[in-house]
Coordinates of C-alpha atoms in Angstrom, one line a residue:
X1 CA 39.4 -258.5 69.6
X2 CA 37.4 -255.7 71.1
X3 CA 36.8 -257.4 74.4
X4 CA 38.8 -256.7 77.5
X5 CA 42.2 -258.5 77.6
X6 CA 42.7 -261.2 80.2
X7 CA 44.4 -259.7 83.3
X8 CA 47.6 -261.6 83.1
X9 CA 48.3 -260.2 79.6
X10 CA 46.9 -256.7 79.9
X11 CA 47.9 -253.2 80.9
X12 CA 45.0 -251.4 82.6
X13 CA 41.9 -250.9 80.4
X14 CA 43.5 -252.7 77.4
X15 CA 41.4 -254.6 74.8
X16 CA 42.9 -257.6 72.9
X17 CA 43.3 -255.4 69.8
X18 CA 45.7 -253.1 71.7
X19 CA 47.5 -255.9 73.6
X20 CA 48.3 -257.8 70.4
X21 CA 49.6 -254.6 68.7
X22 CA 51.8 -253.8 71.7
X23 CA 53.2 -257.4 71.9
X24 CA 53.9 -257.4 68.2
X25 CA 55.8 -254.1 68.5
X26 CA 57.8 -255.5 71.4
X27 CA 58.7 -258.6 69.3
X28 CA 59.7 -256.5 66.3
X29 CA 62.1 -254.3 68.4
X30 CA 63.6 -257.4 70.1
X31 CA 64.3 -258.8 66.6
X32 CA 66.0 -255.6 65.5
X33 CA 68.2 -255.6 68.6
X34 CA 69.2 -259.3 68.1
X35 CA 69.9 -258.6 64.4
X36 CA 72.2 -255.7 65.2
X37 CA 69.9 -253.1 63.6
X38 CA 69.9 -250.7 66.6
X39 CA 73.2 -249.0 66.0
X40 CA 72.9 -245.3 66.8
X41 CA 71.6 -243.2 69.8
X42 CA 68.9 -241.8 67.5
X43 CA 67.6 -245.3 67.0
X44 CA 66.9 -245.4 70.8
X45 CA 64.6 -242.4 70.4
X46 CA 63.0 -243.6 67.2
X47 CA 62.2 -247.0 68.8
X48 CA 61.3 -245.4 72.1
X49 CA 64.0 -247.3 74.1
X50 CA 65.2 -246.2 77.5
X51 CA 68.6 -244.4 76.9
X52 CA 69.3 -243.6 80.5
X53 CA 68.9 -247.2 81.6
X54 CA 71.1 -248.4 78.8
X55 CA 73.8 -245.9 79.6
X56 CA 73.6 -246.6 83.3
X57 CA 74.0 -250.4 82.7
X58 CA 76.9 -249.7 80.3
X59 CA 78.7 -247.6 82.9
X60 CA 77.9 -250.0 85.7
X61 CA 79.4 -253.0 83.9
X62 CA 82.3 -251.6 81.8
X63 CA 85.9 -252.6 82.6
X64 CA 87.2 -249.6 80.6
X65 CA 88.2 -246.9 83.1
X66 CA 88.8 -244.4 80.2
X67 CA 85.2 -244.8 79.0
X68 CA 84.0 -243.8 82.5
X69 CA 86.5 -240.8 82.6
X70 CA 85.4 -239.5 79.2
X71 CA 81.7 -240.0 79.9
X72 CA 82.0 -238.2 83.3
X73 CA 83.8 -235.2 81.7
X74 CA 81.2 -235.0 78.9
X75 CA 78.4 -235.3 81.5
X76 CA 79.9 -232.3 83.4
X77 CA 80.0 -230.2 80.2
X78 CA 76.6 -230.8 78.8
X79 CA 74.4 -227.7 78.7
X80 CA 70.7 -228.0 79.2
X81 CA 68.4 -225.0 78.6
X82 CA 64.7 -224.2 79.1
X83 CA 64.2 -220.9 77.3
X84 CA 60.9 -220.2 79.0
X85 CA 61.7 -222.0 82.3
X86 CA 58.9 -220.5 84.5
X87 CA 59.2 -222.1 87.9
X88 CA 61.8 -224.6 86.7
X89 CA 59.7 -227.8 86.3
X90 CA 61.7 -229.0 83.3
X91 CA 65.1 -228.1 84.8
X92 CA 64.1 -230.0 87.9
X93 CA 63.2 -233.0 85.8
X94 CA 66.5 -232.8 83.9
X95 CA 68.4 -232.8 87.2
X96 CA 66.6 -236.0 88.2
X97 CA 67.6 -237.6 84.9
X98 CA 71.3 -236.6 85.3
X99 CA 71.6 -237.6 89.0
X100 CA 71.9 -241.4 88.6
X101 CA 74.4 -241.0 85.8
X102 CA 76.6 -238.8 87.9
X103 CA 76.2 -241.2 90.8
X104 CA 77.2 -244.3 88.8
X105 CA 80.2 -242.5 87.3
X106 CA 81.5 -241.5 90.8
X107 CA 80.9 -245.1 92.1
X108 CA 82.9 -246.6 89.3
X109 CA 85.7 -244.0 89.7
X110 CA 86.0 -244.9 93.4
X111 CA 86.2 -248.6 92.4
X112 CA 88.8 -248.0 89.8
X113 CA 90.7 -245.8 92.3
X114 CA 91.5 -249.0 94.3
X115 CA 93.3 -250.4 91.3
X116 CA 95.2 -247.2 90.4
X117 CA 94.9 -244.0 92.5
X118 CA 96.2 -241.9 89.6
X119 CA 93.4 -242.6 87.1
X120 CA 90.8 -240.3 88.8
X121 CA 92.9 -238.2 91.1
X122 CA 91.6 -234.8 90.1
X123 CA 88.0 -235.9 89.8
X124 CA 87.9 -237.5 93.3
X125 CA 89.8 -234.7 94.9
X126 CA 87.1 -232.3 93.8
X127 CA 84.5 -234.4 95.4
X128 CA 86.4 -234.8 98.7
X129 CA 86.9 -231.0 99.2
X130 CA 86.1 -229.4 102.6
X131 CA 82.4 -228.7 103.3
X132 CA 81.2 -231.4 100.9
X133 CA 78.2 -232.5 102.9
X134 CA 77.9 -235.8 101.0
X135 CA 78.1 -237.2 97.5
X136 CA 74.5 -236.5 96.8
X137 CA 74.9 -232.8 97.7
X138 CA 78.0 -232.6 95.5
X139 CA 76.1 -234.2 92.6
X140 CA 73.2 -231.7 92.8
X141 CA 75.5 -228.8 93.1
X142 CA 77.6 -229.9 90.1
X143 CA 74.4 -230.4 88.0
X144 CA 73.0 -227.0 89.0
X145 CA 76.2 -225.1 88.3
X146 CA 77.5 -226.9 85.3
X147 CA 74.5 -228.3 83.4
X148 CA 71.3 -226.3 84.0
X149 CA 70.3 -223.0 82.4
X150 CA 67.0 -221.2 82.2
X151 CA 65.5 -217.9 81.1
X152 CA 62.0 -216.4 81.8
X153 CA 60.5 -213.0 81.3
X154 CA 59.0 -213.0 84.8
X155 CA 61.6 -212.3 87.6
X156 CA 59.3 -214.0 90.2
X157 CA 59.3 -217.2 88.1
X158 CA 63.1 -217.3 88.0
X159 CA 63.3 -216.8 91.7
X160 CA 61.0 -219.8 92.3
X161 CA 63.0 -221.9 89.9
X162 CA 66.2 -221.2 91.9
X163 CA 64.4 -221.9 95.1
X164 CA 63.2 -225.3 93.9
X165 CA 66.7 -226.3 92.9
X166 CA 68.1 -225.1 96.2
X167 CA 65.5 -227.1 98.2
X168 CA 66.5 -230.2 96.3
X169 CA 70.0 -229.7 97.5
X170 CA 69.1 -228.9 101.1
X171 CA 66.9 -232.0 101.4
X172 CA 70.0 -234.2 101.2
X173 CA 72.2 -232.2 103.6
X174 CA 73.7 -234.0 106.6
X175 CA 74.1 -231.5 109.4
X176 CA 77.2 -231.7 111.7
X177 CA 76.5 -229.5 114.8
X178 CA 80.2 -229.6 115.8
X179 CA 81.6 -228.3 112.5
X180 CA 81.9 -224.8 111.3
X181 CA 78.7 -223.6 109.5
X182 CA 77.2 -226.9 110.7
X183 CA 79.3 -228.6 108.1
X184 CA 77.3 -227.1 105.3
X185 CA 78.7 -226.1 102.0
X186 CA 77.5 -222.6 101.0
X187 CA 74.6 -222.8 98.5
X188 CA 75.7 -222.1 94.9
X189 CA 74.9 -218.8 93.3
X190 CA 73.0 -219.5 90.1
X191 CA 72.1 -215.9 89.2
X192 CA 74.0 -216.4 86.0
X193 CA 72.4 -219.7 85.2
X194 CA 68.8 -218.8 85.7
X195 CA 68.1 -215.4 84.3
X196 CA 65.3 -213.0 83.6
X197 CA 64.7 -211.5 80.1
X198 CA 62.7 -211.8 76.9
X199 CA 63.8 -214.9 75.0
X200 CA 62.7 -213.4 71.7
X201 CA 64.3 -209.9 71.9
X202 CA 68.0 -209.5 71.6
X203 CA 71.0 -210.8 69.6
X204 CA 70.9 -214.6 69.7
X205 CA 74.0 -215.4 67.6
X206 CA 77.0 -213.8 66.1
X207 CA 75.4 -214.1 62.7
X208 CA 72.4 -212.1 63.9
X209 CA 74.7 -209.4 65.3
X210 CA 76.7 -209.2 62.0
X211 CA 73.5 -208.9 60.0
X212 CA 72.5 -205.9 62.1
X213 CA 75.9 -204.3 61.2
X214 CA 75.1 -204.1 57.5
X215 CA 73.5 -200.6 57.9
X216 CA 75.1 -197.4 59.1
X217 CA 78.7 -196.1 59.0
X218 CA 81.1 -198.9 57.9
X219 CA 84.0 -197.7 60.1
X220 CA 81.7 -197.1 63.1
X221 CA 80.3 -200.7 62.7
X222 CA 83.8 -202.2 62.5
X223 CA 84.8 -200.3 65.7
X224 CA 81.6 -201.4 67.4
X225 CA 82.1 -205.0 66.5
X226 CA 85.7 -204.9 67.8
X227 CA 84.5 -203.4 71.1
X228 CA 81.8 -206.0 71.5
X229 CA 84.0 -208.9 70.8
X230 CA 86.6 -207.6 73.4
X231 CA 83.9 -207.2 76.0
X232 CA 82.4 -210.6 75.3
X233 CA 85.8 -212.2 75.9
X234 CA 86.2 -210.4 79.2
X235 CA 82.7 -211.5 80.3
X236 CA 83.5 -215.1 79.3
X237 CA 86.7 -215.0 81.4
X238 CA 84.9 -213.5 84.3
X239 CA 82.2 -216.1 84.2
X240 CA 84.7 -219.0 84.1
X241 CA 86.4 -217.5 87.2
X242 CA 83.1 -217.1 89.0
X243 CA 82.2 -220.7 88.3
X244 CA 85.7 -222.0 89.3
X245 CA 85.5 -220.1 92.7
X246 CA 82.1 -221.7 93.4
X247 CA 83.2 -225.2 92.6
X248 CA 86.6 -225.1 94.1
X249 CA 86.8 -222.4 96.8
X250 CA 83.3 -222.4 98.3
X251 CA 84.5 -221.2 101.7
X252 CA 86.4 -218.2 100.3
X253 CA 83.6 -215.6 100.4
X254 CA 86.0 -212.7 99.5
X255 CA 87.1 -214.4 96.3
X256 CA 83.5 -215.3 95.5
X257 CA 82.1 -211.7 96.0
X258 CA 85.0 -210.3 94.0
X259 CA 84.4 -212.7 91.1
X260 CA 80.6 -212.1 91.1
X261 CA 81.0 -208.3 91.2
X262 CA 83.4 -208.3 88.3
X263 CA 81.2 -210.6 86.2
X264 CA 78.1 -208.5 87.0
X265 CA 79.9 -205.2 86.1
X266 CA 81.3 -206.5 82.8
X267 CA 78.0 -208.1 81.8
X268 CA 76.1 -204.9 82.5
X269 CA 78.5 -202.9 80.4
X270 CA 78.2 -205.3 77.5
X271 CA 74.4 -205.4 77.6
X272 CA 74.2 -201.6 77.6
X273 CA 76.4 -201.5 74.5
X274 CA 74.2 -204.1 72.7
X275 CA 70.9 -202.6 73.9
X276 CA 71.8 -199.1 72.6
X277 CA 72.7 -200.6 69.2
X278 CA 69.4 -202.5 69.0
X279 CA 67.4 -199.6 70.3
X280 CA 68.7 -197.3 67.6
X281 CA 66.4 -199.0 65.1
X282 CA 63.3 -198.0 67.1
X283 CA 61.5 -194.7 67.7
X284 CA 60.8 -195.4 71.4
X285 CA 62.4 -193.7 74.4
X286 CA 65.3 -195.9 75.6
X287 CA 64.1 -196.5 79.1
X288 CA 60.6 -197.2 77.9
X289 CA 62.0 -199.7 75.4
X290 CA 64.1 -201.4 78.0
X291 CA 61.1 -201.8 80.3
X292 CA 58.6 -203.0 77.6
X293 CA 61.0 -205.3 75.6
X294 CA 63.3 -206.6 78.3
X295 CA 66.0 -207.6 75.8
X296 CA 68.1 -210.7 76.5
X297 CA 71.2 -211.1 74.4
X298 CA 72.0 -214.8 74.3
X299 CA 75.3 -214.1 72.6
X300 CA 76.4 -211.9 75.6
X301 CA 74.7 -213.7 78.5
X302 CA 75.9 -217.2 77.4
X303 CA 78.9 -216.2 75.3
X304 CA 81.0 -219.3 76.3
X305 CA 78.1 -221.5 75.2
X306 CA 76.8 -219.8 72.1
X307 CA 80.3 -218.9 70.7
X308 CA 82.5 -221.4 72.4
X309 CA 80.3 -224.5 72.1
X310 CA 78.3 -223.4 69.0
X311 CA 75.1 -223.4 71.1
X312 CA 73.3 -225.4 73.8
X313 CA 73.5 -229.2 73.9
X314 CA 69.9 -229.8 74.9
X315 CA 66.9 -227.5 74.8
X316 CA 63.6 -228.5 76.5
X317 CA 60.5 -226.8 77.6
X318 CA 56.8 -226.0 77.4
X319 CA 56.6 -222.5 75.9
X320 CA 53.6 -220.2 76.4
X321 CA 50.7 -220.7 73.9
X322 CA 49.9 -217.0 73.3
X323 CA 48.5 -215.6 70.1
X324 CA 50.2 -212.4 69.0
X325 CA 49.6 -209.9 66.2
X326 CA 51.9 -209.9 63.2
X327 CA 52.9 -206.3 64.2
X328 CA 54.4 -207.5 67.4
X329 CA 56.7 -210.0 65.7
X330 CA 57.6 -207.4 63.1
X331 CA 58.5 -204.9 65.9
X332 CA 61.1 -207.4 67.3
X333 CA 62.4 -208.1 63.8
X334 CA 61.3 -211.8 63.7
X335 CA 61.6 -213.9 60.6
X336 CA 58.9 -214.1 58.0
X337 CA 58.0 -217.6 59.2
X338 CA 57.6 -216.5 62.8
X339 CA 55.5 -213.5 61.7
X340 CA 53.1 -215.8 59.8
X341 CA 52.8 -218.2 62.8
X342 CA 51.0 -215.7 65.0
X343 CA 51.9 -217.5 68.2
X344 CA 54.6 -217.2 70.8
X345 CA 55.3 -220.9 71.1
X346 CA 56.2 -221.1 67.4
X347 CA 58.6 -218.1 67.8
X348 CA 60.2 -219.9 70.8
X349 CA 60.9 -223.0 68.7
X350 CA 62.5 -220.8 66.0
X351 CA 64.7 -219.1 68.6
X352 CA 65.6 -222.5 70.2
X353 CA 66.8 -223.7 66.8
X354 CA 69.0 -220.6 66.5
X355 CA 70.8 -221.1 69.8
X356 CA 71.1 -224.9 69.6
X357 CA 74.4 -226.5 68.7
X358 CA 74.4 -228.1 65.3
X359 CA 75.2 -231.5 66.8
X360 CA 72.5 -231.4 69.4
X361 CA 68.8 -232.1 70.0
X362 CA 65.8 -230.3 71.5
X363 CA 62.2 -231.1 72.4
X364 CA 59.1 -229.1 73.3
X365 CA 55.5 -229.7 74.3
X366 CA 53.4 -227.5 72.0
X367 CA 49.8 -227.4 70.6
X368 CA 48.9 -229.9 68.0
X369 CA 48.3 -227.0 65.6
X370 CA 52.0 -226.8 65.0
X371 CA 52.0 -229.9 62.8
X372 CA 48.4 -229.7 61.4
X373 CA 47.9 -226.1 60.2
X374 CA 49.5 -224.0 57.5
X375 CA 50.3 -221.0 59.6
X376 CA 53.1 -222.8 61.5
X377 CA 54.4 -224.8 58.5
X378 CA 57.1 -222.1 57.8
X379 CA 58.7 -222.5 61.2
X380 CA 58.3 -226.3 61.2
X381 CA 59.9 -226.8 57.8
X382 CA 62.7 -224.4 58.8
X383 CA 63.6 -226.7 61.8
X384 CA 63.1 -229.9 59.8
X385 CA 65.7 -228.9 57.3
X386 CA 68.5 -230.1 59.5
X387 CA 66.7 -232.4 62.0
X388 CA 65.0 -235.7 62.0
X389 CA 61.6 -234.8 63.6
X390 CA 59.6 -237.1 65.9
X391 CA 56.0 -236.0 66.7
X392 CA 53.7 -237.7 69.2
X393 CA 50.3 -236.2 69.7
X394 CA 47.9 -236.3 72.6
X395 CA 44.1 -235.9 72.8
X396 CA 42.1 -234.5 75.7
X397 CA 39.5 -237.2 76.1
X398 CA 39.2 -239.3 78.2
X399 CA 42.3 -237.9 79.9
X400 CA 44.8 -235.1 79.0
X401 CA 48.5 -234.4 79.5
X402 CA 48.2 -231.5 82.0
X403 CA 45.6 -231.6 84.7
X404 CA 43.4 -228.5 84.4
X405 CA 44.5 -227.7 80.8
X406 CA 42.3 -229.2 78.2
X407 CA 44.6 -228.7 75.2
X408 CA 45.5 -231.1 72.4
X409 CA 49.2 -231.2 72.4
X410 CA 52.2 -232.5 70.5
X411 CA 55.6 -233.5 71.9
X412 CA 58.1 -232.5 69.2
X413 CA 61.6 -234.0 69.4
X414 CA 64.3 -232.8 66.9
X415 CA 67.5 -234.8 66.4
X416 CA 70.5 -233.5 64.3
X417 CA 70.6 -235.3 61.0
X418 CA 72.1 -234.9 57.5
X419 CA 69.3 -236.9 56.1
X420 CA 66.1 -235.5 57.8
X421 CA 63.2 -237.8 58.3
X422 CA 59.8 -237.2 59.9
X423 CA 58.3 -239.7 62.3
X424 CA 54.9 -239.6 63.9
X425 CA 52.7 -241.5 66.3
X426 CA 48.9 -241.5 66.1
X427 CA 46.9 -239.0 68.2
X428 CA 47.0 -240.9 71.5
X429 CA 44.1 -241.4 73.8
X430 CA 44.2 -243.0 77.2
X431 CA 42.4 -243.4 80.5
X432 CA 43.9 -241.9 83.6
X433 CA 44.7 -245.5 85.0
X434 CA 47.1 -246.0 82.1
X435 CA 49.0 -242.7 82.5
X436 CA 52.1 -244.4 83.8
X437 CA 52.4 -246.5 80.6
X438 CA 51.5 -243.7 78.1
X439 CA 55.0 -242.7 77.1
X440 CA 56.4 -246.3 77.2
X441 CA 54.0 -247.3 74.5
X442 CA 54.8 -244.6 71.9
X443 CA 55.5 -246.2 68.5
X444 CA 56.9 -243.8 65.9
X445 CA 56.5 -244.5 62.2
X446 CA 57.7 -242.8 59.1
X447 CA 55.3 -239.9 58.3
X448 CA 53.1 -239.4 55.3
X449 CA 53.3 -235.7 54.4
X450 CA 50.6 -234.2 52.2
X451 CA 50.5 -230.4 51.7
X452 CA 50.9 -228.6 55.0
X453 CA 49.8 -231.5 57.1
X454 CA 51.7 -234.4 58.6
X455 CA 49.6 -237.5 58.8
X456 CA 49.8 -239.2 62.2
X457 CA 48.9 -242.8 62.0
X458 CA 49.7 -245.6 64.4
X459 CA 50.4 -248.7 62.2
X460 CA 52.1 -249.7 59.0
X461 CA 48.7 -250.7 57.6
X462 CA 47.6 -247.1 57.9
X463 CA 50.3 -246.0 55.4
X464 CA 48.7 -248.2 52.8
X465 CA 45.3 -246.8 53.4
X466 CA 46.4 -243.2 53.1
X467 CA 48.0 -244.0 49.7
X468 CA 44.9 -245.8 48.4
X469 CA 42.6 -243.0 49.7
X470 CA 44.7 -240.2 48.1
X471 CA 44.5 -242.1 44.7
X472 CA 40.7 -242.3 45.0
X473 CA 40.2 -238.5 45.4
X474 CA 38.8 -236.5 42.5
X475 CA 37.5 -233.0 42.1
X476 CA 34.0 -232.4 40.8
X477 CA 33.0 -229.6 38.5
X478 CA 30.3 -227.3 39.9
X479 CA 27.0 -228.0 38.3
X480 CA 23.6 -228.2 40.0
X481 CA 24.5 -227.6 43.7
X482 CA 22.6 -228.8 46.8
X483 CA 23.0 -227.8 50.4
X484 CA 24.0 -230.0 53.3
X485 CA 25.0 -229.3 56.9
X486 CA 28.1 -230.3 58.8
X487 CA 29.0 -230.0 62.5
X488 CA 32.1 -227.7 62.7
X489 CA 33.7 -229.7 65.6
X490 CA 34.0 -233.4 66.3
X491 CA 35.2 -235.7 69.0
X492 CA 34.3 -239.3 68.3
X493 CA 32.1 -238.9 65.2
X494 CA 31.7 -236.4 62.4
X495 CA 28.1 -235.4 61.7
X496 CA 26.8 -234.5 58.2
X497 CA 23.1 -234.1 57.5
X498 CA 20.9 -233.4 54.5
X499 CA 18.9 -230.9 56.6
X500 CA 20.1 -228.6 59.4
X501 CA 19.3 -229.5 63.1
X502 CA 15.9 -228.2 64.2
X503 CA 15.5 -225.6 66.8
X504 CA 12.7 -226.6 69.2
X505 CA 12.2 -223.2 70.9
X506 CA 10.2 -220.3 69.6
X507 CA 12.8 -217.6 69.0
X508 CA 15.0 -219.4 66.5
X509 CA 18.3 -217.9 65.2
X510 CA 18.8 -217.9 61.4
X511 CA 21.8 -220.3 61.4
X512 CA 22.4 -223.2 63.8
X513 CA 25.4 -222.5 66.1
X514 CA 28.2 -225.1 65.7
X515 CA 27.0 -226.1 62.2
X516 CA 28.1 -225.0 58.8
X517 CA 26.0 -225.1 55.6
X518 CA 28.0 -226.2 52.5
X519 CA 27.2 -227.1 48.9
X520 CA 28.1 -230.0 46.7
X521 CA 27.3 -231.2 43.2
X522 CA 24.0 -233.0 43.1
X523 CA 25.4 -235.9 41.2
X524 CA 27.6 -237.0 44.2
X525 CA 25.5 -235.4 46.9
X526 CA 24.4 -238.6 48.7
X527 CA 27.8 -240.4 48.5
X528 CA 29.5 -237.2 49.6
X529 CA 27.4 -237.0 52.8
X530 CA 28.0 -240.7 53.5
X531 CA 31.7 -240.3 53.1
X532 CA 31.8 -237.5 55.7
X533 CA 29.9 -239.6 58.2
X534 CA 32.2 -242.6 57.7
X535 CA 34.9 -243.9 60.0
X536 CA 37.3 -243.8 57.1
X537 CA 36.8 -240.0 56.8
X538 CA 36.9 -239.6 60.6
X539 CA 40.2 -241.5 60.7
X540 CA 41.7 -239.4 57.9
X541 CA 40.6 -236.2 59.7
X542 CA 41.9 -237.4 63.0
X543 CA 45.3 -238.2 61.5
X544 CA 45.9 -234.9 59.9
X545 CA 43.9 -232.2 61.7
X546 CA 44.0 -230.6 65.1
X547 CA 41.5 -233.3 66.2
X548 CA 38.7 -230.8 67.0
X549 CA 37.9 -228.3 64.2
X550 CA 36.4 -229.6 60.9
X551 CA 37.1 -227.1 58.2
X552 CA 35.3 -226.6 54.9
X553 CA 38.7 -226.8 53.2
X554 CA 39.4 -230.3 54.6
X555 CA 35.9 -231.5 53.5
X556 CA 36.4 -230.2 50.0
X557 CA 39.8 -231.7 49.8
X558 CA 39.1 -235.3 51.0
X559 CA 35.4 -236.1 50.7
X560 CA 35.4 -236.4 46.9
X561 CA 35.9 -240.1 46.5
X562 CA 35.4 -241.4 42.9
X563 CA 31.9 -242.6 42.3
X564 CA 30.8 -246.0 41.0
X565 CA 27.6 -245.6 39.0
X566 CA 27.0 -249.3 39.0
X567 CA 26.5 -249.3 42.7
X568 CA 24.3 -246.2 43.0
X569 CA 21.5 -248.2 44.5
X570 CA 23.7 -249.2 47.4
X571 CA 24.7 -245.6 48.3
X572 CA 21.0 -244.6 47.9
X573 CA 20.0 -247.1 50.5
X574 CA 22.8 -246.2 52.9
X575 CA 22.1 -242.5 52.6
X576 CA 18.4 -243.0 53.3
X577 CA 19.1 -245.3 56.3
X578 CA 21.7 -243.0 57.8
X579 CA 19.6 -239.8 57.5
X580 CA 16.6 -241.6 59.0
X581 CA 18.6 -243.0 61.9
X582 CA 20.1 -239.6 62.6
X583 CA 16.5 -238.2 63.2
X584 CA 15.4 -241.3 65.2
X585 CA 18.3 -241.0 67.6
X586 CA 18.0 -237.3 68.2
X587 CA 16.8 -235.6 71.3
X588 CA 16.2 -232.1 72.6
X589 CA 19.2 -230.3 74.2
X590 CA 19.1 -226.9 76.0
X591 CA 21.9 -224.5 75.3
X592 CA 22.7 -221.2 77.1
X593 CA 24.6 -218.8 74.9
X594 CA 25.6 -215.2 75.1
X595 CA 24.3 -214.2 71.7
X596 CA 21.1 -216.3 71.5
X597 CA 20.3 -216.9 75.2
X598 CA 18.4 -220.0 76.1
X599 CA 17.7 -222.3 73.1
X600 CA 16.5 -225.8 72.7
X601 CA 18.2 -227.6 69.8
X602 CA 18.1 -231.0 68.3
X603 CA 21.1 -233.1 69.5
X604 CA 22.2 -236.3 67.6
X605 CA 23.4 -239.4 69.3
X606 CA 25.7 -241.1 66.8
X607 CA 26.9 -244.3 68.6
X608 CA 23.6 -246.1 67.8
X609 CA 24.4 -245.5 64.1
X610 CA 27.7 -247.3 64.3
X611 CA 26.5 -250.5 62.5
X612 CA 25.1 -248.4 59.6
X613 CA 28.3 -246.4 59.5
X614 CA 30.2 -249.7 59.3
X615 CA 28.1 -250.6 56.2
X616 CA 29.1 -247.2 54.7
X617 CA 32.8 -248.0 55.3
X618 CA 32.3 -251.5 53.8
X619 CA 30.9 -249.8 50.6
X620 CA 33.7 -247.2 50.5
X621 CA 36.4 -249.9 50.9
X622 CA 35.3 -251.4 47.6
X623 CA 35.7 -248.0 45.9
X624 CA 39.3 -247.5 47.1
X625 CA 40.2 -251.2 47.1
X626 CA 40.9 -251.8 50.8
X627 CA 41.8 -255.3 51.9
X628 CA 39.8 -257.0 54.7
X629 CA 42.5 -256.2 57.2
X630 CA 42.5 -252.5 56.2
X631 CA 38.7 -252.4 56.4
X632 CA 38.9 -254.0 59.9
X633 CA 41.4 -251.4 60.9
X634 CA 39.1 -248.5 59.8
X635 CA 35.9 -249.9 61.3
X636 CA 37.7 -250.5 64.7
X637 CA 39.8 -247.4 64.7
X638 CA 39.9 -246.0 68.3
X639 CA 36.9 -248.2 68.9
X640 CA 37.4 -248.3 72.7
X641 CA 37.1 -244.6 73.0
X642 CA 34.6 -243.8 70.3
X643 CA 32.1 -246.3 71.6
X644 CA 32.9 -246.4 75.3
X645 CA 30.4 -248.5 77.3
X646 CA 28.4 -249.3 74.2
X647 CA 31.3 -251.4 72.9
X648 CA 30.5 -254.1 75.4
X649 CA 26.7 -254.1 75.0

């Protein structure tokens, strides 16, 4: 099962174990489709099916002209936001997804128009207006003006985002040298779609504004609220006029300039009113506060979306991963959950949930710590209250998601749900040759949640192992304690020794860097160390941690498997063999460090110990009552990546 799959059955680098699992999953999904079990759009996401292809085929083959009409109108009204858009990569990708759907709708409307010219009269007239370079240009313009929205704190980033979208349009232009303006339709003005500001500072919703009106003079607050609501209505009307002029009167520059000027003036007035209200709670100079905080009031800037639609329909992005002090979040009046998180990306997710329509979905690429550490659990659980969550996680070896950024990541997708469920995929690893198949092979399964961690496992059999393992854990009473040493980080193997690694140089620091000394009851000392070195413990850690840092808390929580005194001689032999082999397969390694300078330390090669580790897992399987199939799963977990070339020797 661990040999390379025959080429006619395989994806690149696959071994038979992976091929069979993939084909079984395919067969399972086909059976669900044939049995009518795929009934909701959310099912497409849970089973990782291609929604866009499905919808495209449905539109292409339907005989119902009303379905095409309603879908087209819905498509024109969907609002897609990247709250930290940067140079617009995600918005650019969203446009590429929407384009074929617009295209098939227009093709079908033109076909139906032959049968009855009245069915799509208004829609087709809009497309055939003067200065429409071609259908492709119209589609891109419609998407940019109607569907895409972005915010970023850097003005340079927003300008690049606009430029990228414009270049996409210009690339499809057909120039007519005889026509006025070369037959070109004026580029759309998207200054009010792609905006500059601080996503986290400002009034996001009407509820947030009302909460801020609970202090101060009651009558003054009532007057302020009435004024703000009136100004918001005027801003909304001005924005609708501005968009209409762009879509329908592109050649009327006088009307365009007048509409933009009025919108800009009304928005500036409204923002000034809201800024001064928010600034009143600070001790800073007003101009200094504006410059440092760059407030962005979602309720004002996108009033017709936040108030009229109840929020954005889709939110996507890759927010910045920046650690911030609690004092910063407190200064911008963030929630307690955000203050505890200590990172901007967690705050962005919280804000996204605020400005999202209750019937809509959002997804973000974030560090894996969001689903594996306690500090982010408050924000995560807040979002999961009203959403079904789907988490797929990505390692950094042998390949990683973003070139040049070695960060273990999670793609979090949240779907609106009255009965929230959490789904996960195992922490995925892949070779660069298989990158094109990575997302196609995601297989979500119902999550096992224990404490603050969400266990990420890749098969149904793993769920059974987690349950059996959790039943076998016990806590030992401190008695006669002995020291052991554990490596604080891990990739393919966890290393635990009865003695610390030796320094081979003269000037030896007191404690080995990258190792931690812990203590355990002497009665379970040898079994405890064997458990930590096992593939079973490695698998459990990989399923629930950040995939790199091994904490003392995790060891204390999960290494205490119930002991069987009748088999003490077995664990005695395994322990002695394991510790001996660690020393035999060690070699000197030179380190250059700032604090200690050049040191030569003992480095352990663990791959040669795999057969002994397998014996440890075989012993542990008897303690927690694993089946043969479950033991096989543990011994061969991630075997292709853990063993590498040694797998085929």
